[in-house]
């Protein structure tokens, strides 16, 4: 709902393109402004938008998910509105193309990597790059089917497992780049994300947030974030410039971006860069609380070819943030059934707690 709250505050009318009509509070989207269609069928979805725009012109387009980044480019091209072109979107969507584009201009920002389409290529990639490494589909999102390889034994079973888990019948997200994978070095160091924009007005790459991230060892499950990063200003400035260079090498224009990186001292390696706002609660809550400026509002303004508020520039607020704010997931250490959640009155009585989210399998807490 955060994007809808922001749009309403800005006085922006929202048209929602979606696979199913979601349950949304009354007043945020007009009944006439839903375009419900199979968004995996990009050609048909694009035609639906073109038909809609004949009667009600559309001034901007954006997405909050990886899989629709290419569709955004196609819509923007047809309607002549700001967004990355299709080549840049493919660079941001396909992990192999992303590595290739970044490594051509900034090889030091990438681990060793090779494209894999079959078992023979996988074995060859492991032989060339070595272990530990990571095998992952080039076009998935949400950390789906990412497998760490620590030895050269059982490669056949590993690859067969990955192929089985990435069937299109299992998840439509794999239809964009079917049977295509990337094998790369397993990166070490601290994980961070860098949030920002490529301005639709000036073309400038803007850093709006730098976030320390904490992940579990075995499955790299993210469970905590801190904004702004508590690393030294000297390192943060260096990381900022490296991420800006990587974003430019992808050819991205007129969009928000979310870069995930690993850092050790002055060394930064890109995990991936998405041409959309960061997920979780980083851009909806953490950057806004820390900087005092809504990342979501600036995302909408940028899509509408409006200037980005300089108050959100990381260098402007990071040394004197309004809050150092964190988000943490509380995860059970064993399987079972949750019968009771205690301590809620005490949590809500704490003035530093800004938001608590209870779900079936997780509890999220924002504390500033």
CSV table of C-alpha atoms in Angstrom, one decimal:
chain,number,residue,atom,x,y,z
A,1,UNK,CA,0.0,0.0,0.0
A,2,UNK,CA,2.9,2.4,0.5
A,3,UNK,CA,3.1,3.4,-3.2
A,4,UNK,CA,-0.6,4.1,-3.2
A,5,UNK,CA,-0.3,6.2,-0.1
A,6,UNK,CA,2.5,8.2,-1.7
A,7,UNK,CA,0.6,8.6,-5.0
A,8,UNK,CA,-2.4,10.0,-3.2
A,9,UNK,CA,-0.3,12.4,-1.2
A,10,UNK,CA,1.3,13.6,-4.5
A,11,UNK,CA,-2.1,13.9,-6.2
A,12,UNK,CA,-1.2,11.3,-8.8
A,13,UNK,CA,-3.9,9.1,-10.3
A,14,UNK,CA,-3.0,5.4,-10.3
A,15,UNK,CA,-3.7,2.8,-13.0
A,16,UNK,CA,-2.9,-0.7,-11.9
A,17,UNK,CA,-1.8,-3.4,-14.4
A,18,UNK,CA,-2.1,-6.8,-12.6
A,19,UNK,CA,-2.8,-10.5,-13.1
A,20,UNK,CA,-5.6,-10.4,-10.6
A,21,UNK,CA,-7.6,-7.6,-9.0
A,22,UNK,CA,-6.1,-7.1,-5.5
A,23,UNK,CA,-8.1,-6.2,-2.4
A,24,UNK,CA,-7.2,-2.5,-1.9
A,25,UNK,CA,-8.8,0.0,0.4
A,26,UNK,CA,-11.5,2.1,-1.2
A,27,UNK,CA,-10.4,5.4,-2.8
A,28,UNK,CA,-6.9,4.6,-3.8
A,29,UNK,CA,-7.6,3.3,-7.3
A,30,UNK,CA,-10.7,4.0,-9.4
A,31,UNK,CA,-12.7,1.0,-10.6
A,32,UNK,CA,-12.1,2.2,-14.1
A,33,UNK,CA,-8.3,2.1,-13.6
A,34,UNK,CA,-7.7,-1.6,-13.2
A,35,UNK,CA,-6.1,-3.4,-16.2
A,36,UNK,CA,-6.4,-7.1,-15.3
A,37,UNK,CA,-4.5,-9.5,-17.7
A,38,UNK,CA,-1.8,-12.1,-17.8
A,39,UNK,CA,1.3,-9.9,-17.3
A,40,UNK,CA,3.6,-12.8,-18.2
A,41,UNK,CA,2.1,-12.4,-21.8
A,42,UNK,CA,4.0,-9.1,-22.4
A,43,UNK,CA,2.7,-8.6,-25.9
A,44,UNK,CA,-0.9,-8.9,-24.9
A,45,UNK,CA,-0.4,-6.8,-21.7
A,46,UNK,CA,1.3,-4.1,-23.7
A,47,UNK,CA,-1.7,-4.0,-26.1
A,48,UNK,CA,-4.1,-3.7,-23.2
A,49,UNK,CA,-2.2,-0.7,-21.9
A,50,UNK,CA,-2.1,0.9,-25.4
A,51,UNK,CA,-5.8,0.6,-25.7
A,52,UNK,CA,-6.4,2.0,-22.2
A,53,UNK,CA,-4.1,5.0,-22.9
A,54,UNK,CA,-6.2,6.0,-26.0
A,55,UNK,CA,-8.9,7.3,-23.7
A,56,UNK,CA,-6.8,8.2,-20.7
A,57,UNK,CA,-3.2,9.2,-21.4
A,58,UNK,CA,-0.6,7.7,-19.1
A,59,UNK,CA,2.3,10.0,-18.0
A,60,UNK,CA,4.6,7.5,-16.2
A,61,UNK,CA,5.2,3.8,-15.6
A,62,UNK,CA,7.0,1.8,-13.0
A,63,UNK,CA,7.1,-1.5,-11.2
A,64,UNK,CA,8.1,-2.8,-7.8
A,65,UNK,CA,9.1,-6.3,-9.0
A,66,UNK,CA,11.9,-7.7,-11.1
A,67,UNK,CA,9.8,-9.7,-13.5
A,68,UNK,CA,8.0,-6.7,-15.0
A,69,UNK,CA,11.0,-4.5,-15.7
A,70,UNK,CA,11.1,-5.5,-19.4
A,71,UNK,CA,7.3,-4.8,-19.7
A,72,UNK,CA,7.9,-1.4,-18.2
A,73,UNK,CA,10.4,-0.7,-21.0
A,74,UNK,CA,8.0,-1.9,-23.7
A,75,UNK,CA,5.2,0.3,-22.3
A,76,UNK,CA,7.4,3.3,-22.0
A,77,UNK,CA,8.7,3.0,-25.5
A,78,UNK,CA,5.2,2.8,-27.0
A,79,UNK,CA,3.8,5.7,-24.9
A,80,UNK,CA,7.0,7.8,-25.1
A,81,UNK,CA,7.4,8.2,-21.3
A,82,UNK,CA,10.5,7.8,-19.1
A,83,UNK,CA,12.0,4.3,-18.4
A,84,UNK,CA,15.1,2.3,-19.3
A,85,UNK,CA,15.2,0.9,-22.8
A,86,UNK,CA,14.7,-2.8,-23.4
A,87,UNK,CA,18.4,-3.6,-23.7
A,88,UNK,CA,19.1,-2.0,-20.4
A,89,UNK,CA,16.2,-3.8,-18.8
A,90,UNK,CA,17.5,-7.1,-20.0
A,91,UNK,CA,20.9,-6.2,-18.5
A,92,UNK,CA,19.1,-5.7,-15.2
A,93,UNK,CA,17.0,-8.8,-15.5
A,94,UNK,CA,19.4,-11.4,-16.8
A,95,UNK,CA,22.2,-12.1,-14.4
A,96,UNK,CA,24.6,-13.2,-17.1
A,97,UNK,CA,24.0,-10.1,-19.2
A,98,UNK,CA,24.4,-8.0,-16.1
A,99,UNK,CA,27.8,-9.5,-15.3
A,100,UNK,CA,28.9,-9.2,-18.9
A,101,UNK,CA,27.9,-5.5,-19.1
A,102,UNK,CA,29.5,-4.6,-15.8
A,103,UNK,CA,32.7,-6.6,-16.4
A,104,UNK,CA,33.3,-4.9,-19.8
A,105,UNK,CA,33.8,-1.6,-18.1
A,106,UNK,CA,34.4,-2.5,-14.5
A,107,UNK,CA,35.9,-6.0,-14.3
A,108,UNK,CA,37.1,-5.5,-10.7
A,109,UNK,CA,33.4,-5.3,-9.6
A,110,UNK,CA,32.5,-8.8,-10.7
A,111,UNK,CA,33.5,-12.3,-9.5
A,112,UNK,CA,34.6,-14.9,-12.1
A,113,UNK,CA,31.5,-16.1,-13.9
A,114,UNK,CA,30.4,-18.3,-16.8
A,115,UNK,CA,27.0,-18.9,-18.6
A,116,UNK,CA,25.6,-22.4,-18.2
A,117,UNK,CA,22.9,-24.1,-20.2
A,118,UNK,CA,23.6,-27.8,-19.7
A,119,UNK,CA,25.4,-30.3,-17.5
A,120,UNK,CA,28.6,-30.3,-19.6
A,121,UNK,CA,28.9,-26.5,-19.4
A,122,UNK,CA,28.2,-26.6,-15.7
A,123,UNK,CA,31.0,-29.1,-15.1
A,124,UNK,CA,33.3,-27.0,-17.3
A,125,UNK,CA,32.4,-23.8,-15.4
A,126,UNK,CA,33.2,-25.5,-12.0
A,127,UNK,CA,36.5,-26.8,-13.4
A,128,UNK,CA,37.5,-23.3,-14.7
A,129,UNK,CA,36.2,-21.2,-11.7
A,130,UNK,CA,36.6,-23.7,-9.0
A,131,UNK,CA,34.8,-23.9,-5.6
A,132,UNK,CA,33.2,-22.5,-3.6
A,133,UNK,CA,30.8,-21.2,-6.1
A,134,UNK,CA,27.1,-20.4,-6.7
A,135,UNK,CA,24.8,-21.8,-9.4
A,136,UNK,CA,21.6,-19.8,-10.1
A,137,UNK,CA,19.0,-19.2,-12.8
A,138,UNK,CA,19.7,-15.9,-14.7
A,139,UNK,CA,16.2,-14.6,-14.6
A,140,UNK,CA,14.6,-15.5,-11.3
A,141,UNK,CA,14.1,-13.2,-8.3
A,142,UNK,CA,13.6,-13.4,-4.6
A,143,UNK,CA,16.7,-15.7,-4.2
A,144,UNK,CA,14.9,-18.6,-5.9
A,145,UNK,CA,17.0,-21.7,-6.5
A,146,UNK,CA,20.4,-20.3,-5.6
A,147,UNK,CA,22.7,-23.2,-4.8
A,148,UNK,CA,26.1,-23.0,-3.2
A,149,UNK,CA,28.7,-25.5,-4.5
A,150,UNK,CA,31.5,-26.4,-2.1
A,151,UNK,CA,32.9,-29.4,-3.9
A,152,UNK,CA,33.1,-31.0,-7.3
A,153,UNK,CA,31.3,-34.1,-6.2
A,154,UNK,CA,27.6,-34.9,-7.1
A,155,UNK,CA,27.5,-32.1,-9.8
A,156,UNK,CA,25.1,-34.2,-11.8
A,157,UNK,CA,22.5,-34.4,-9.0
A,158,UNK,CA,23.0,-30.7,-8.2
A,159,UNK,CA,22.3,-29.6,-11.7
A,160,UNK,CA,19.4,-31.9,-12.1
A,161,UNK,CA,17.9,-30.5,-8.9
A,162,UNK,CA,18.3,-27.0,-10.2
A,163,UNK,CA,16.8,-27.8,-13.6
A,164,UNK,CA,13.8,-29.5,-11.8
A,165,UNK,CA,13.2,-26.5,-9.5
A,166,UNK,CA,13.3,-24.0,-12.4
A,167,UNK,CA,10.7,-25.7,-14.6
A,168,UNK,CA,8.2,-23.2,-16.1
A,169,UNK,CA,5.4,-25.4,-14.9
A,170,UNK,CA,6.6,-24.9,-11.4
A,171,UNK,CA,7.0,-21.1,-11.6
A,172,UNK,CA,6.2,-18.8,-14.6
A,173,UNK,CA,9.1,-16.5,-13.7
A,174,UNK,CA,11.4,-19.0,-15.4
A,175,UNK,CA,9.8,-18.5,-18.8
A,176,UNK,CA,11.7,-15.2,-19.4
A,177,UNK,CA,15.1,-17.0,-19.7
A,178,UNK,CA,14.4,-20.7,-19.6
A,179,UNK,CA,17.2,-23.3,-19.1
A,180,UNK,CA,19.8,-20.5,-18.6
A,181,UNK,CA,22.0,-20.3,-15.6
A,182,UNK,CA,25.2,-18.6,-14.3
A,183,UNK,CA,28.0,-20.1,-12.2
A,184,UNK,CA,30.2,-17.7,-10.4
A,185,UNK,CA,32.6,-17.4,-7.5
A,186,UNK,CA,31.0,-17.4,-4.0
A,187,UNK,CA,31.6,-13.9,-2.7
A,188,UNK,CA,32.8,-13.2,0.8
A,189,UNK,CA,32.5,-10.1,3.0
A,190,UNK,CA,29.7,-8.0,4.5
A,191,UNK,CA,26.5,-7.7,2.5
A,192,UNK,CA,25.1,-4.2,1.8
A,193,UNK,CA,22.4,-2.8,-0.5
A,194,UNK,CA,22.6,0.6,-2.2
A,195,UNK,CA,19.3,2.4,-3.1
A,196,UNK,CA,19.1,5.1,-5.7
A,197,UNK,CA,17.8,6.6,-8.9
A,198,UNK,CA,18.9,7.4,-12.4
A,199,UNK,CA,17.3,10.8,-12.8
A,200,UNK,CA,14.8,11.1,-15.7
A,201,UNK,CA,15.5,14.8,-15.8
A,202,UNK,CA,19.3,15.0,-15.6
A,203,UNK,CA,20.5,11.4,-16.2
A,204,UNK,CA,22.5,11.7,-12.9
A,205,UNK,CA,22.9,8.5,-10.8
A,206,UNK,CA,21.7,9.4,-7.3
A,207,UNK,CA,22.5,7.4,-4.2
A,208,UNK,CA,19.6,7.7,-1.7
A,209,UNK,CA,20.4,5.0,0.8
A,210,UNK,CA,23.2,2.6,1.9
A,211,UNK,CA,22.1,-0.3,4.0
A,212,UNK,CA,23.9,-2.8,6.2
A,213,UNK,CA,22.4,-6.3,5.7
A,214,UNK,CA,22.6,-9.4,7.8
A,215,UNK,CA,22.1,-12.9,6.3
A,216,UNK,CA,22.2,-16.4,7.7
A,217,UNK,CA,25.3,-18.5,6.8
A,218,UNK,CA,23.7,-21.6,5.3
A,219,UNK,CA,20.9,-20.2,3.1
A,220,UNK,CA,21.9,-16.5,2.9
A,221,UNK,CA,18.4,-15.6,4.3
A,222,UNK,CA,18.3,-11.9,5.0
A,223,UNK,CA,17.0,-11.2,8.5
A,224,UNK,CA,18.1,-7.7,9.5
A,225,UNK,CA,18.9,-4.3,7.9
A,226,UNK,CA,20.3,-1.1,9.3
A,227,UNK,CA,20.0,2.3,7.6
A,228,UNK,CA,22.2,4.2,7.2
A,229,UNK,CA,25.1,1.9,6.9
A,230,UNK,CA,27.4,2.1,10.0
A,231,UNK,CA,30.6,1.6,7.9
A,232,UNK,CA,33.1,4.4,7.8
A,233,UNK,CA,32.2,7.5,5.6
A,234,UNK,CA,35.5,7.0,3.7
A,235,UNK,CA,34.4,3.5,2.6
A,236,UNK,CA,30.8,4.5,1.9
A,237,UNK,CA,32.0,7.3,-0.4
A,238,UNK,CA,34.2,4.8,-2.3
A,239,UNK,CA,31.4,2.2,-2.5
A,240,UNK,CA,29.0,4.9,-3.7
A,241,UNK,CA,31.2,5.7,-6.6
A,242,UNK,CA,31.7,2.1,-7.6
A,243,UNK,CA,27.9,1.4,-7.6
A,244,UNK,CA,27.3,4.5,-9.7
A,245,UNK,CA,29.8,3.2,-12.2
A,246,UNK,CA,28.2,-0.2,-12.3
A,247,UNK,CA,24.7,1.3,-12.8
A,248,UNK,CA,26.0,3.4,-15.7
A,249,UNK,CA,27.5,0.3,-17.3
A,250,UNK,CA,24.1,-1.4,-17.5
A,251,UNK,CA,22.8,1.6,-19.5
A,252,UNK,CA,19.9,2.3,-17.0
A,253,UNK,CA,18.0,5.5,-17.4
A,254,UNK,CA,14.9,7.0,-15.6
A,255,UNK,CA,14.3,4.5,-12.9
A,256,UNK,CA,14.9,3.6,-9.3
A,257,UNK,CA,17.6,0.9,-8.6
A,258,UNK,CA,18.5,-1.5,-5.9
A,259,UNK,CA,22.1,-2.8,-5.8
A,260,UNK,CA,23.2,-5.7,-3.7
A,261,UNK,CA,26.9,-5.9,-3.0
A,262,UNK,CA,29.6,-7.6,-0.9
A,263,UNK,CA,32.3,-5.5,0.6
A,264,UNK,CA,35.7,-6.2,2.3
A,265,UNK,CA,37.7,-3.0,3.1
A,266,UNK,CA,38.0,-1.0,-0.1
A,267,UNK,CA,36.9,-3.9,-2.3
A,268,UNK,CA,33.3,-4.1,-3.5
A,269,UNK,CA,31.8,-6.8,-5.7
A,270,UNK,CA,28.3,-6.5,-7.2
A,271,UNK,CA,25.9,-9.3,-6.4
A,272,UNK,CA,23.2,-7.8,-8.7
A,273,UNK,CA,21.5,-4.6,-9.6
A,274,UNK,CA,17.7,-4.4,-10.0
A,275,UNK,CA,16.0,-1.6,-12.0
A,276,UNK,CA,13.3,-1.1,-9.4
A,277,UNK,CA,13.1,0.0,-5.7
A,278,UNK,CA,14.4,-2.3,-3.0
A,279,UNK,CA,12.1,-4.7,-1.5
A,280,UNK,CA,11.4,-5.7,2.1
A,281,UNK,CA,10.9,-2.5,4.0
A,282,UNK,CA,14.1,-0.7,3.0
A,283,UNK,CA,12.7,1.9,0.6
A,284,UNK,CA,9.1,2.0,2.0
A,285,UNK,CA,10.2,2.6,5.6
A,286,UNK,CA,13.9,2.6,6.4
A,287,UNK,CA,15.2,5.3,4.0
A,288,UNK,CA,12.2,7.5,4.7
A,289,UNK,CA,12.7,7.3,8.5
A,290,UNK,CA,16.4,7.8,8.3
A,291,UNK,CA,16.5,10.6,5.7
A,292,UNK,CA,13.1,12.3,6.3
A,293,UNK,CA,12.3,12.0,2.6
A,294,UNK,CA,10.0,9.4,1.0
A,295,UNK,CA,11.9,7.2,-1.4
A,296,UNK,CA,8.6,6.0,-2.8
A,297,UNK,CA,7.4,9.6,-3.5
A,298,UNK,CA,10.7,10.3,-5.3
A,299,UNK,CA,10.3,7.1,-7.3
A,300,UNK,CA,6.9,8.2,-8.5
A,301,UNK,CA,8.1,11.7,-9.3
A,302,UNK,CA,11.1,10.4,-11.3
A,303,UNK,CA,8.8,8.2,-13.3
A,304,UNK,CA,6.8,11.3,-14.2
A,305,UNK,CA,9.9,13.1,-15.4
A,306,UNK,CA,10.1,15.4,-12.4
A,307,UNK,CA,13.3,16.4,-10.4
A,308,UNK,CA,14.4,14.3,-7.5
A,309,UNK,CA,14.5,16.1,-4.1
A,310,UNK,CA,18.2,16.7,-3.3
A,311,UNK,CA,17.4,16.2,0.4
A,312,UNK,CA,17.3,12.4,-0.3
A,313,UNK,CA,20.8,12.4,-1.7
A,314,UNK,CA,22.8,10.1,0.7
A,315,UNK,CA,25.6,12.6,1.0
A,316,UNK,CA,23.2,15.2,2.2
A,317,UNK,CA,21.7,13.3,5.1
A,318,UNK,CA,23.8,10.3,6.0
A,319,UNK,CA,26.2,12.1,8.5
A,320,UNK,CA,23.2,13.5,10.5
A,321,UNK,CA,20.3,11.1,9.9
A,322,UNK,CA,17.0,11.7,11.6
A,323,UNK,CA,17.3,8.2,13.0
A,324,UNK,CA,19.5,5.2,12.7
A,325,UNK,CA,16.8,2.7,12.0
A,326,UNK,CA,16.7,-1.1,11.7
A,327,UNK,CA,14.3,-3.9,10.7
A,328,UNK,CA,14.6,-7.4,12.0
A,329,UNK,CA,12.8,-10.6,11.2
A,330,UNK,CA,12.3,-13.0,14.1
A,331,UNK,CA,12.5,-16.5,12.8
A,332,UNK,CA,11.8,-19.7,14.7
A,333,UNK,CA,14.8,-22.0,15.3
A,334,UNK,CA,12.8,-25.1,14.8
A,335,UNK,CA,9.7,-26.4,13.0
A,336,UNK,CA,6.4,-26.3,14.8
A,337,UNK,CA,3.1,-24.5,15.4
A,338,UNK,CA,3.0,-21.0,16.8
A,339,UNK,CA,0.5,-21.1,19.7
A,340,UNK,CA,1.2,-17.7,21.3
A,341,UNK,CA,3.1,-14.4,20.7
A,342,UNK,CA,3.9,-12.6,23.9
A,343,UNK,CA,5.3,-9.2,24.8
A,344,UNK,CA,3.2,-7.1,22.4
A,345,UNK,CA,2.0,-4.5,25.0
A,346,UNK,CA,5.6,-3.9,26.0
A,347,UNK,CA,6.7,-3.6,22.3
A,348,UNK,CA,4.1,-1.0,21.6
A,349,UNK,CA,4.9,1.0,24.7
A,350,UNK,CA,8.5,1.5,23.5
A,351,UNK,CA,8.6,4.9,21.8
A,352,UNK,CA,11.5,3.7,19.5
A,353,UNK,CA,9.3,1.0,17.9
A,354,UNK,CA,7.7,2.5,14.8
A,355,UNK,CA,6.1,-0.6,13.1
A,356,UNK,CA,5.3,-4.2,13.9
A,357,UNK,CA,4.2,-6.7,11.3
A,358,UNK,CA,2.8,-10.1,12.3
A,359,UNK,CA,2.6,-12.8,9.6
A,360,UNK,CA,2.1,-16.6,9.6
A,361,UNK,CA,5.7,-17.4,9.6
A,362,UNK,CA,7.6,-14.3,10.6
A,363,UNK,CA,7.5,-11.2,12.7
A,364,UNK,CA,9.1,-7.9,11.6
A,365,UNK,CA,10.1,-5.1,13.9
A,366,UNK,CA,11.2,-1.6,13.1
A,367,UNK,CA,13.2,0.1,15.8
A,368,UNK,CA,14.8,3.6,15.5
